[in-house]
Coordinates of C-alpha atoms and ligand atoms in Angstrom, one line a residue:
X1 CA 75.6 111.8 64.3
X2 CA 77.1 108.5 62.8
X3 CA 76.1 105.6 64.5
X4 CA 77.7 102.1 64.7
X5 CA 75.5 99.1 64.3
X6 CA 75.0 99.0 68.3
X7 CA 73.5 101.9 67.7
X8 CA 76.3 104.0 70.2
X9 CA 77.4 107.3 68.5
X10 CA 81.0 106.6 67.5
X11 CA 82.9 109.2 70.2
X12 CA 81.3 106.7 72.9
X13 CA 83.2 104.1 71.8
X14 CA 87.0 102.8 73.1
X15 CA 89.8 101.7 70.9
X16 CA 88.6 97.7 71.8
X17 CA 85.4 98.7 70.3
X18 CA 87.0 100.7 67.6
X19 CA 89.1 98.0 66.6
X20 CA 86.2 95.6 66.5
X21 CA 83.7 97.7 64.6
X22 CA 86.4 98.6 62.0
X23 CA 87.5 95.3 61.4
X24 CA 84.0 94.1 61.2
X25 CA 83.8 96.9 58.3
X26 CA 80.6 97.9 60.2
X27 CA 82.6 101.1 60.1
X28 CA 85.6 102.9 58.0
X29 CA 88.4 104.3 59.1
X30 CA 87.7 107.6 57.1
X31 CA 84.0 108.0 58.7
X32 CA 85.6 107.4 62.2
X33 CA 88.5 110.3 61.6
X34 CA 86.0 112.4 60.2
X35 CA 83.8 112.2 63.5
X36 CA 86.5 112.6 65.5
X37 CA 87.6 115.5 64.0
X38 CA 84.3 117.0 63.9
X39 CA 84.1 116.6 67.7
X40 CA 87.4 118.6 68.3
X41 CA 86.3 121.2 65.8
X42 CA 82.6 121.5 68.1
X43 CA 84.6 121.7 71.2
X44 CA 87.8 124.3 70.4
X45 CA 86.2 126.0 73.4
X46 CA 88.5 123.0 75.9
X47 CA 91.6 124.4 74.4
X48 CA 92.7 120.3 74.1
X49 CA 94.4 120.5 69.9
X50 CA 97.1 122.6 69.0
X51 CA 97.8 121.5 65.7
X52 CA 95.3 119.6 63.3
X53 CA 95.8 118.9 59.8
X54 CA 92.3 116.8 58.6
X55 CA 94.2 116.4 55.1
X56 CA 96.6 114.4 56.7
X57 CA 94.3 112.6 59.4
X58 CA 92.1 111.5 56.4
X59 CA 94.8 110.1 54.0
X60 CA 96.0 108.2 56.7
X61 CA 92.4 106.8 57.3
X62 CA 92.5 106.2 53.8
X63 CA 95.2 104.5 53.9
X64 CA 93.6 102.5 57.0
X65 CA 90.8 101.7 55.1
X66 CA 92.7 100.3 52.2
X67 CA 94.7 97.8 54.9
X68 CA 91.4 96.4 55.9
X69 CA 89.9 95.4 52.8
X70 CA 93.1 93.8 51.8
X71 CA 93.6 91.9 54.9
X72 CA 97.0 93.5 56.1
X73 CA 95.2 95.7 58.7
X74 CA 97.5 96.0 61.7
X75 CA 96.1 95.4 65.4
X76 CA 95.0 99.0 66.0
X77 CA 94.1 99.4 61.9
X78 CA 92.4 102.6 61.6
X79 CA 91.9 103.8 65.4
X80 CA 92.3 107.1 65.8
X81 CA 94.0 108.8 68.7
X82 CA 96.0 112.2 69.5
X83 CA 99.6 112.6 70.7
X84 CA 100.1 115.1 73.3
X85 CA 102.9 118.2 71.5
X86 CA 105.7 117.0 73.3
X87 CA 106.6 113.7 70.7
X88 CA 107.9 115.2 67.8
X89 CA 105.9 114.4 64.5
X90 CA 106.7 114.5 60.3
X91 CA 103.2 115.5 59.7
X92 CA 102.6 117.9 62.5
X93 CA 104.4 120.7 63.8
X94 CA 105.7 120.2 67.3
X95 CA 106.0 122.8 69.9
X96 CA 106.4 121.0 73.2
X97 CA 104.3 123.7 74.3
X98 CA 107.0 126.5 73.7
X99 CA 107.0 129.8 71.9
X100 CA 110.9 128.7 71.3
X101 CA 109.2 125.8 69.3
X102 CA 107.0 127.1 67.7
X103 CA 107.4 126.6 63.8
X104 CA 109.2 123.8 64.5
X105 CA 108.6 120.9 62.0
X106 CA 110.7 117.6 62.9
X107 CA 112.1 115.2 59.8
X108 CA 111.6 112.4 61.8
X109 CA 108.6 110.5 64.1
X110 CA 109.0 110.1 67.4
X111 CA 109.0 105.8 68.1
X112 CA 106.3 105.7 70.2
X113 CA 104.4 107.7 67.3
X114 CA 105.9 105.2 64.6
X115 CA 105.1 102.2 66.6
X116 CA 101.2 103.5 67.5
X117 CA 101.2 104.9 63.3
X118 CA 103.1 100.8 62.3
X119 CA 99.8 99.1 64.0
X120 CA 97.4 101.5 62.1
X121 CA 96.6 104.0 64.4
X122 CA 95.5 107.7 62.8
X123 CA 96.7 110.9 64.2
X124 CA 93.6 113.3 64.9
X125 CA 96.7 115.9 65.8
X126 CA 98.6 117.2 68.7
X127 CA 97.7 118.2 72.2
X128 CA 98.5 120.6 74.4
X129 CA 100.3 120.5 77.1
X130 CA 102.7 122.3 80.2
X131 CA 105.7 123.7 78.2
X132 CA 108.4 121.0 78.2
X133 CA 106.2 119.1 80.2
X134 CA 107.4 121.3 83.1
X135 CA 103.6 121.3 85.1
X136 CA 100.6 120.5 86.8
X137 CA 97.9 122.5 85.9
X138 CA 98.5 123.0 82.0
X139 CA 98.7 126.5 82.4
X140 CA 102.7 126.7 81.5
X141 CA 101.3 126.5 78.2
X142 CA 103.1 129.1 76.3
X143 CA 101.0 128.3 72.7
X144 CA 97.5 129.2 71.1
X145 CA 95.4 126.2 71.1
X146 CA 93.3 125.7 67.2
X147 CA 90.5 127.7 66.4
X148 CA 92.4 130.7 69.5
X149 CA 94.6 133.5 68.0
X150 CA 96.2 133.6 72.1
X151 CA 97.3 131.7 74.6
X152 CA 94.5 130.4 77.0
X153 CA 94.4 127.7 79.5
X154 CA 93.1 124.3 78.9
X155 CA 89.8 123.5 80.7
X156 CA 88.7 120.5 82.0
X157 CA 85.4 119.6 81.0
X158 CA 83.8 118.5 83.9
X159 CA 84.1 122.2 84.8
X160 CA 85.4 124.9 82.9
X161 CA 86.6 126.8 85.3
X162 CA 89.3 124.3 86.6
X163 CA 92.8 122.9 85.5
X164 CA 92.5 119.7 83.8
X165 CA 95.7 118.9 85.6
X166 CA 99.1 118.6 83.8
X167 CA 101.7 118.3 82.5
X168 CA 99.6 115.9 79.8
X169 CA 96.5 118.2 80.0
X170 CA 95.6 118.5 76.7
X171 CA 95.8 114.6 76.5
X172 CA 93.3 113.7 79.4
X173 CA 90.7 116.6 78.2
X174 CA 90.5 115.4 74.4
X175 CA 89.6 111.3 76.0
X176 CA 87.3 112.6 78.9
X177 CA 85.4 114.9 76.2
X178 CA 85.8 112.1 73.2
X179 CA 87.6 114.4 70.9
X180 CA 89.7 111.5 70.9
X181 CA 89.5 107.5 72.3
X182 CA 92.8 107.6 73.3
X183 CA 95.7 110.0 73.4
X184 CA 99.2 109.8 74.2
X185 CA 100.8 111.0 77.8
X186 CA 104.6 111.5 78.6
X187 CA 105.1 111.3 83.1
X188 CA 108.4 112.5 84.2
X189 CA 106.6 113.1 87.9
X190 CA 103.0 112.5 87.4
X191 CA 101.7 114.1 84.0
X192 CA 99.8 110.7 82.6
X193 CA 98.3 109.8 86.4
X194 CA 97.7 113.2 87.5
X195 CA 95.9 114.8 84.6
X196 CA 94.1 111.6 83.9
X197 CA 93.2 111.8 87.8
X198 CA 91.7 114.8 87.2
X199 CA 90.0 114.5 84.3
X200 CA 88.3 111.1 84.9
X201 CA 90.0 108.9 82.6
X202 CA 92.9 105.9 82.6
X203 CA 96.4 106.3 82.2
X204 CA 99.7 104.4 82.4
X205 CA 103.1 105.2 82.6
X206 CA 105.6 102.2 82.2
X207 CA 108.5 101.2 83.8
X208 CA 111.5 103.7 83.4
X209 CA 112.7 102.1 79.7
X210 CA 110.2 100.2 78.7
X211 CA 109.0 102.7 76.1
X212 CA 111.6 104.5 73.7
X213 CA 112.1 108.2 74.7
X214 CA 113.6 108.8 71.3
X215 CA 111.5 111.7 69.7
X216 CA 110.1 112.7 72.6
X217 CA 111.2 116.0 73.7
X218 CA 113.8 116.1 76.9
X219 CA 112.5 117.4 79.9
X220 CA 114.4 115.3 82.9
X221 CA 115.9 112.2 81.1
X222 CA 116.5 109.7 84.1
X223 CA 112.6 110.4 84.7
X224 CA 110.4 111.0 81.1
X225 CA 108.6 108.1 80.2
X226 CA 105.7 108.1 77.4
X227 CA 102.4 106.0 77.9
X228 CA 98.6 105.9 76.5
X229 CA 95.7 108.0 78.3
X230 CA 92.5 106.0 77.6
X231 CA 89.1 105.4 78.9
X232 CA 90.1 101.9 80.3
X233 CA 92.8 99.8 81.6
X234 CA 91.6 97.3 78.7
X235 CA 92.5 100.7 76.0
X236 CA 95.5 100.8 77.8
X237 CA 96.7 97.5 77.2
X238 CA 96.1 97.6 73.9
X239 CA 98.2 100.8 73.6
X240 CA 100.7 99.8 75.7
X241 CA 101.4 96.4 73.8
X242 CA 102.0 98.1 70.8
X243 CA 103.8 101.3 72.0
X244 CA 106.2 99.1 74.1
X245 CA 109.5 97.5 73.4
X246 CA 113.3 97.9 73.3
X247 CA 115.0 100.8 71.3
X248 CA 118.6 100.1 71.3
X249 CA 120.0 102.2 68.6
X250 CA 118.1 105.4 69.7
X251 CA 117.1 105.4 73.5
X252 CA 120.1 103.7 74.6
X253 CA 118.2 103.6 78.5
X254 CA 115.3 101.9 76.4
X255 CA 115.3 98.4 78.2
X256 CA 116.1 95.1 76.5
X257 CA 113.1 93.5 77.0
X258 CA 111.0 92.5 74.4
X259 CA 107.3 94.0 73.6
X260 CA 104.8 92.2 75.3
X261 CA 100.9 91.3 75.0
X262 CA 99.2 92.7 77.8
X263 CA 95.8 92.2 77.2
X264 CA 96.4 88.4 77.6
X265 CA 96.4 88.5 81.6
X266 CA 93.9 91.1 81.5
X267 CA 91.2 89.0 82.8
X268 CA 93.4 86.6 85.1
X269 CA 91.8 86.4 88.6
X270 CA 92.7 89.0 91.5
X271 CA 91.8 86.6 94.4
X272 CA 94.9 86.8 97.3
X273 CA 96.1 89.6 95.6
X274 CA 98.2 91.9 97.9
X275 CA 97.7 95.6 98.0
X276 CA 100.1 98.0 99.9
X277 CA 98.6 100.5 101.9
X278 CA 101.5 103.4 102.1
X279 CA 100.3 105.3 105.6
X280 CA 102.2 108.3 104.1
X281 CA 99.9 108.5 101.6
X282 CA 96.5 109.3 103.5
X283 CA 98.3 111.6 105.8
X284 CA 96.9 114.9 106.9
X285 CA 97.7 116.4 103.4
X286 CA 95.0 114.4 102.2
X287 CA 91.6 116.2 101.9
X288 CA 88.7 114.6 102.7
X289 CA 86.5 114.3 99.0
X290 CA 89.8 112.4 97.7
X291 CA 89.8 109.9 100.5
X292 CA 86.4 108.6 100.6
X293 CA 86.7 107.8 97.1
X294 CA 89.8 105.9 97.5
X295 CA 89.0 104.5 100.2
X296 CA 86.0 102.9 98.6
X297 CA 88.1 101.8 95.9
X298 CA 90.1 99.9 98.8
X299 CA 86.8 98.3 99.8
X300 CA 86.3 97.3 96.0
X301 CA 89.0 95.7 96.1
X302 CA 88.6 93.5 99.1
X303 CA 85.4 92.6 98.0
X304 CA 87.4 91.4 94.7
X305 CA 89.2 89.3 96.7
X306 CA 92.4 91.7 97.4
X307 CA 94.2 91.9 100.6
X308 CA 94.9 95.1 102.2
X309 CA 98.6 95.3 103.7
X310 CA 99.3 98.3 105.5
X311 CA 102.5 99.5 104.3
X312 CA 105.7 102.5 104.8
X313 CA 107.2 103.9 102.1
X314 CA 109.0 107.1 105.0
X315 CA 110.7 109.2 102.1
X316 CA 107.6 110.4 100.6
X317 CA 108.1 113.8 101.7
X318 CA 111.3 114.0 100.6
X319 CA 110.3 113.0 97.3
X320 CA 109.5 116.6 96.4
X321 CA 112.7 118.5 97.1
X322 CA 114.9 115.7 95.9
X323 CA 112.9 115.7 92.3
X324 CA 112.6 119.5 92.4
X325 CA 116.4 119.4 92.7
X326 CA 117.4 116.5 89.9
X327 CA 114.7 117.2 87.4
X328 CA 115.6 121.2 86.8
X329 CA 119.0 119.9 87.0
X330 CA 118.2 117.7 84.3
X331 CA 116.4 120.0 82.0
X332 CA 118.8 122.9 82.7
X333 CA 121.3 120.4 80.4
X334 CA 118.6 119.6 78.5
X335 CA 117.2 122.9 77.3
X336 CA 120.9 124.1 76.4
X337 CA 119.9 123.0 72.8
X338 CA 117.5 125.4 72.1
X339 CA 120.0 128.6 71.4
X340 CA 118.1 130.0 68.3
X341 CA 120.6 128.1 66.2
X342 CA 119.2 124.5 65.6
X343 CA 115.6 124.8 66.0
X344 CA 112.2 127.4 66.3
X345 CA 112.7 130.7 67.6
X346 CA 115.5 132.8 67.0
X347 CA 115.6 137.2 68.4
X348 CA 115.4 139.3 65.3
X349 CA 118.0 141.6 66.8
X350 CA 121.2 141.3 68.3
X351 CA 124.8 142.7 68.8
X352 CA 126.7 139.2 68.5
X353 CA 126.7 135.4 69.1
X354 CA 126.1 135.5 73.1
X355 CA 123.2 138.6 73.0
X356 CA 121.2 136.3 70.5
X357 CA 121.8 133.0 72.8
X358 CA 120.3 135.4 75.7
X359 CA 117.5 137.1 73.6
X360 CA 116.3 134.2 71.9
X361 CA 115.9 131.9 75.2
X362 CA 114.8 135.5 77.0
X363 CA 111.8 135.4 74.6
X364 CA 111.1 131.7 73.7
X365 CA 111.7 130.6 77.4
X366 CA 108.3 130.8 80.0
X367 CA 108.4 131.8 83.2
X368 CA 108.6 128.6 84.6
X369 CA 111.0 126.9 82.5
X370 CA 113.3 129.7 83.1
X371 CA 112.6 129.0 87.0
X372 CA 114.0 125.8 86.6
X373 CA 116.6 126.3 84.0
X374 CA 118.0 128.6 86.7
X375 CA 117.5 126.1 89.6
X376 CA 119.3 123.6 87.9
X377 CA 122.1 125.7 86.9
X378 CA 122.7 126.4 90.5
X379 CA 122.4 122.6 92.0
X380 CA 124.9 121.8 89.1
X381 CA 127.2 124.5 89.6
X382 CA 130.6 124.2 91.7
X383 CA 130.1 124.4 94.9
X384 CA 126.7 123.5 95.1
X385 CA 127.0 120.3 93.3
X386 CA 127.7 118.2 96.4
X387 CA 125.5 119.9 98.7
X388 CA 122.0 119.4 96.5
X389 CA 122.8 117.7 93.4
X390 CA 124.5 114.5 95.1
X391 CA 122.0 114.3 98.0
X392 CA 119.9 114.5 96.1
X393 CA 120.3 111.3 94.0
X394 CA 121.4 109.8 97.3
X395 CA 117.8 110.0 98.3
X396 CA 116.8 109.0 95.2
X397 CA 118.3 105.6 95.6
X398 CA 116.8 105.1 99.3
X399 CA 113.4 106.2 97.8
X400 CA 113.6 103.6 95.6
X401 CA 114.9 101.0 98.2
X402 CA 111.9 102.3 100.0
X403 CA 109.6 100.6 97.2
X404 CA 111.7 97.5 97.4
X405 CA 111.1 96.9 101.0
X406 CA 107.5 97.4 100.8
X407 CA 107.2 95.1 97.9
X408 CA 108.4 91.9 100.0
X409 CA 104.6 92.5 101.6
X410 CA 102.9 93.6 98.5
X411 CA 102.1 92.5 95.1
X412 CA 100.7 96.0 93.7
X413 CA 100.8 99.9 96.3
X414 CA 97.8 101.6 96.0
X415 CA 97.0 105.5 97.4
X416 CA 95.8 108.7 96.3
X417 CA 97.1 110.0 92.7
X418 CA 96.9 113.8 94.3
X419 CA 96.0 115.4 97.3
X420 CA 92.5 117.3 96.0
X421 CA 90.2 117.0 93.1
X422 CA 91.7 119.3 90.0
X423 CA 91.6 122.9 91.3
X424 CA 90.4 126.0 90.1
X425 CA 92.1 127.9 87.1
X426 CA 94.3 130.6 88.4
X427 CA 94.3 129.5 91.6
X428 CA 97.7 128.3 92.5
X429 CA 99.6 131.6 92.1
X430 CA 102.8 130.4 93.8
X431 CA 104.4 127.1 91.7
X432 CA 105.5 126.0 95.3
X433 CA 101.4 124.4 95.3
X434 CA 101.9 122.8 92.0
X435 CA 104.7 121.7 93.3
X436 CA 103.6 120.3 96.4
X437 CA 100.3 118.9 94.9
X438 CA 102.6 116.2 93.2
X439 CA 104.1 114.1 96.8
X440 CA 102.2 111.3 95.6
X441 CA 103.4 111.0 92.1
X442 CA 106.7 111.8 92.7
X443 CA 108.5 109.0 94.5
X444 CA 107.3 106.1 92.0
X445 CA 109.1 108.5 89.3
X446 CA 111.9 108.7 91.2
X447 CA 112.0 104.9 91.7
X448 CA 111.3 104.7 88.0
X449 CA 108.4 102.1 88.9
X450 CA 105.2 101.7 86.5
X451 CA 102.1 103.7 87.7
X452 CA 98.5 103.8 86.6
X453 CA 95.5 106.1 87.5
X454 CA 92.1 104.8 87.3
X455 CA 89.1 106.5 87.8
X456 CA 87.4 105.8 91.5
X457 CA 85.0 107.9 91.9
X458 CA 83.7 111.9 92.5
X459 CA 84.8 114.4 94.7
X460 CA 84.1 118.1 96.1
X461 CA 82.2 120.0 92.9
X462 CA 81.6 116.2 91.3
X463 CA 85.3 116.6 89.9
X464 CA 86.4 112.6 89.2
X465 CA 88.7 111.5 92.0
X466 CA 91.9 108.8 90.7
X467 CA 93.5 106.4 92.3
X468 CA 96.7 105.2 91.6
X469 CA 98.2 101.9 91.6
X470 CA 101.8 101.3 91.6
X471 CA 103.8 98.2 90.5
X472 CA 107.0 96.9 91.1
X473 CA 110.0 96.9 88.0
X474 CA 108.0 95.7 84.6
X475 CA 104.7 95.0 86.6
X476 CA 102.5 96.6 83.6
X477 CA 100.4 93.1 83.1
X478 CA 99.6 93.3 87.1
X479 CA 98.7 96.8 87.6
X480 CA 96.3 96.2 83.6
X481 CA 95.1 93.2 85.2
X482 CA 94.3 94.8 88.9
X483 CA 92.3 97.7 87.3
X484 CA 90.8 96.0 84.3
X485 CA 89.2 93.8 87.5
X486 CA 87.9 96.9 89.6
X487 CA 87.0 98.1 85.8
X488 CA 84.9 95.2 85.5
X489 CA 82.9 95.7 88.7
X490 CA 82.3 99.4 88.7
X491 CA 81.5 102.2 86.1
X492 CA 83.2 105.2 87.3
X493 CA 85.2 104.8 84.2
X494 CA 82.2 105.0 81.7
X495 CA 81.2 108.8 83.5
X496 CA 80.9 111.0 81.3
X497 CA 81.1 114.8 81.7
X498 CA 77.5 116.9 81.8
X499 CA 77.3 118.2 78.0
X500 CA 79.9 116.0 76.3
Ligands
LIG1 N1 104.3 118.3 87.9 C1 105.6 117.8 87.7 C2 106.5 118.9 87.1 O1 106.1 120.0 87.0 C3 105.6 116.7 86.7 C4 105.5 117.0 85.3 C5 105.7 115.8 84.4 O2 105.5 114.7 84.8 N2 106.0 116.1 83.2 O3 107.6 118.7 86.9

């Protein structure tokens, strides 16, 4: 195994200690790829990759290492991470998790991938993940993971026999079993908190805008939103900062706001600082395992100097029928695109124009993604419109007042990231319980606020239990800055799975 010079086998280390070792030279960026890619190949068993491509991981190392010696290394030069199969990629094929992908091959990077690849960063390869992002459990995945010739869920390797959570599955299982340091997540209701919840690892989704969606296939586009999954807030700011920033001429909802630094406040002091208490949140929903842990987190943070403020956000249950009505509606519109004409899949046989729309999206479509491709359909159709679709965002925009009330008494809201530890495999045979499992994820993406998860400790069957801090509009630097502190004083982060 290759060590560093502090003697910790490379895979242990984070992207802060990446970047130092490589830019000390006390390691290249070629033997770094090449371990990392090792590690996926030992552990194909998690399901995590479904597309590698070591050729192009290791000239882009290469290329990393060449930066270095010449002194134009870029602030991430020669880090490796993995980008979960929902940003579209030159060098990779892209699926998003569909059959009516696969074979897809995009001309073009996705921004957040050029902006990650512009700082230096090498792709290990693509994750899987829910198809479209439409999940919670990864097991919407409708594509073989590497090294299996059929579809099979991701496991979460803290126990095999559980979901790793979803939609960003893939993502949280390659960090928490160091196929990868870091990885990146898309959230459109809670797929970088929730899988990183359940997999023991940190994750951040940004403020609605603040990262380009351009490249990034559409599920629900008043919603998606793309951010790093890391092994600490500090990984996250480093990703964050260079992921970040305004898009104008291809996400035209990108915000105008330029990138920012956000490891520089990282260490700032927490002393006074306010933390809303939602009582909706550790209602009787809440199971018992999820509490304690969050509740000790809580404690944490008094000790750190926090205060407590008990806090209402009512809507929260509401948050689930109103995103279950405006996010199918969305990718109903969405996922019109894929008609066997433009991209992937396309029926072998068919009478005329309209059978090969219907054949083609009969067989590239899952079960789920047709669920909500007809749901949308419906709340959009005349009619209907005004009786779902317009309450709907109605709601929206009083969930989001909702957040603005509590945050005259608050500086940062923290609660539960899900209801239970990640479940077992199989086990939510209705999508209604997926569905449900997200109320705490939900109305932050509704609001379009910035949320983290961070690692707080272990639950029923030692599965890692999340908590999840929510910020106000472009709050990123507060919510680093709040876990990087509880990071500092605890080492729930730095768990590590039994055999990894
Ligand atoms: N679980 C939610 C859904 O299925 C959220 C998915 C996501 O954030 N991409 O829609």
């Amino acid at each position: 195994m290759m060590q560093t010079p502090s003697s910790s086998p490379l895979h242990d280390l984070g992207v802060h200690e990446l970047k130092q070792a490589l830019a000390a030279k006390q390691v290249s960026a070629v033997e770094v790829a090449q371990h990392f890619l090792n590690r996926a190949q030992a552990h194909l068993d998690l399901g995590a990759f479904v597309a590698v491509n070591p050729e192009v991981t290791l000239a882009q190392a290469r290329a990393a290492d060449v930066r270095i010696a010449n002194g134009t290394a870029g602030a991430l030069e020669g880090v490796p991470l993995a980008h979960k199969d929902i940003f579209v990629t030159k060098d990779f094929p892209t699926t998003a998790g569909s059959r009516i992908l696969q074979g897809y091959r995009s001309p073009f990077d996705a921004t957040v991938v050029a902006k990650l690849a512009a700082q230096g960063m090498v792709t290990l390869g693509k994750l899987n993940c829910d198809e479209f992002a439409m999940g919670s459990s990864n097991e919407n995945t409708a594509v073989p993971a590497v090294g299996h010739s059929a579809v099979e869920p991701v496991r979460n390797p803290w126990d095999k026999s559980r979901v790793p959570g979803g939609s960003s599955g893939g993502s949280a299982v390659a960090v928490a079993a160091r196929l990868a340091p870091a990885a990146t997540g898309t959230d459109t209701g809670g797929s970088i908190r929730q899988p990183a919840s359940f997999c023991g690892i940190t994750g951040i989704k940004p403020t609605y805008g603040r990262a380009s969606r351009y490249g990034m296939v559409a599920f629900a586009s008043s919603l998606d939103q793309a951010g790093p999954m890391a092994h600490s807030a500090q990984d996250c700011a480093l990703l964050l900062s260079a992921l970040c920033g305004p898009d104008p001429d291809r996400d035209s909802t990108s915000l105008d706001v330029p990138a920012e630094d956000y490891t520089r406040t990282l260490n700032d002091a927490i002393a006074g600082l306010r933390i809303g208490v939602p009582k909706e949140f550790f209602g009787e929903g809440l199971s018992d395992d999820v509490r304690a842990a969050v509740d000790g987190a809580l404690k944490q943070y008094e000790k750190l100097g926090a205060k407590l403020v008990p806090i209402t956000l009512p809507r929260t249950e509401l948050s689930i029928p109103v995103y279950y009505i405006i996010a199918p509606a969305e990718a109903s519109s969405n996922l019109s695109r894929f008609d066997g004409v433009k991209f992937g899949h396309r029926a072998k046989d068919y009478a005329d124009l309209a059978d090969m729309y219907k054949k083609t999206r009969a067989e590239g479509f899952g079960d789920e993604v047709k669920r909500r491709i007809m749901i949308g359909t419906y709340v959009l159709s005349h009619g209907y419109y005004d009786a779902y679709y317009l309450q709907a965002q109605k709601i929206r925009r009083m969930i989001a007042d909702d957040f603005q009330n509590a945050f005259k008494d608050c500086d940062l809201i923290a609660g539960p990231v899900a209801p239970t530890v990640a479940w077992q495999l199989g086990a939510h045979k209705d999508p209604l319980a997926d569905y449900l499992a997200d109320i705490f994820t939900l109305p932050g993406s509704l609001a379009g606020l910035p949320g983290m998860s961070i690692p707080v400790g272990f639950g029923a069957g030692g599965m890692p239990v999340g908590m999840q801090l929510l910020g106000n509009y472009l709050q990123e630097s507060r919510l680093l800055n709040a876990a990087h502190a509880f990071q500092q004083a605890t080492d729930f982060h730095t768990a590590r799975p039994a055999g990894i």
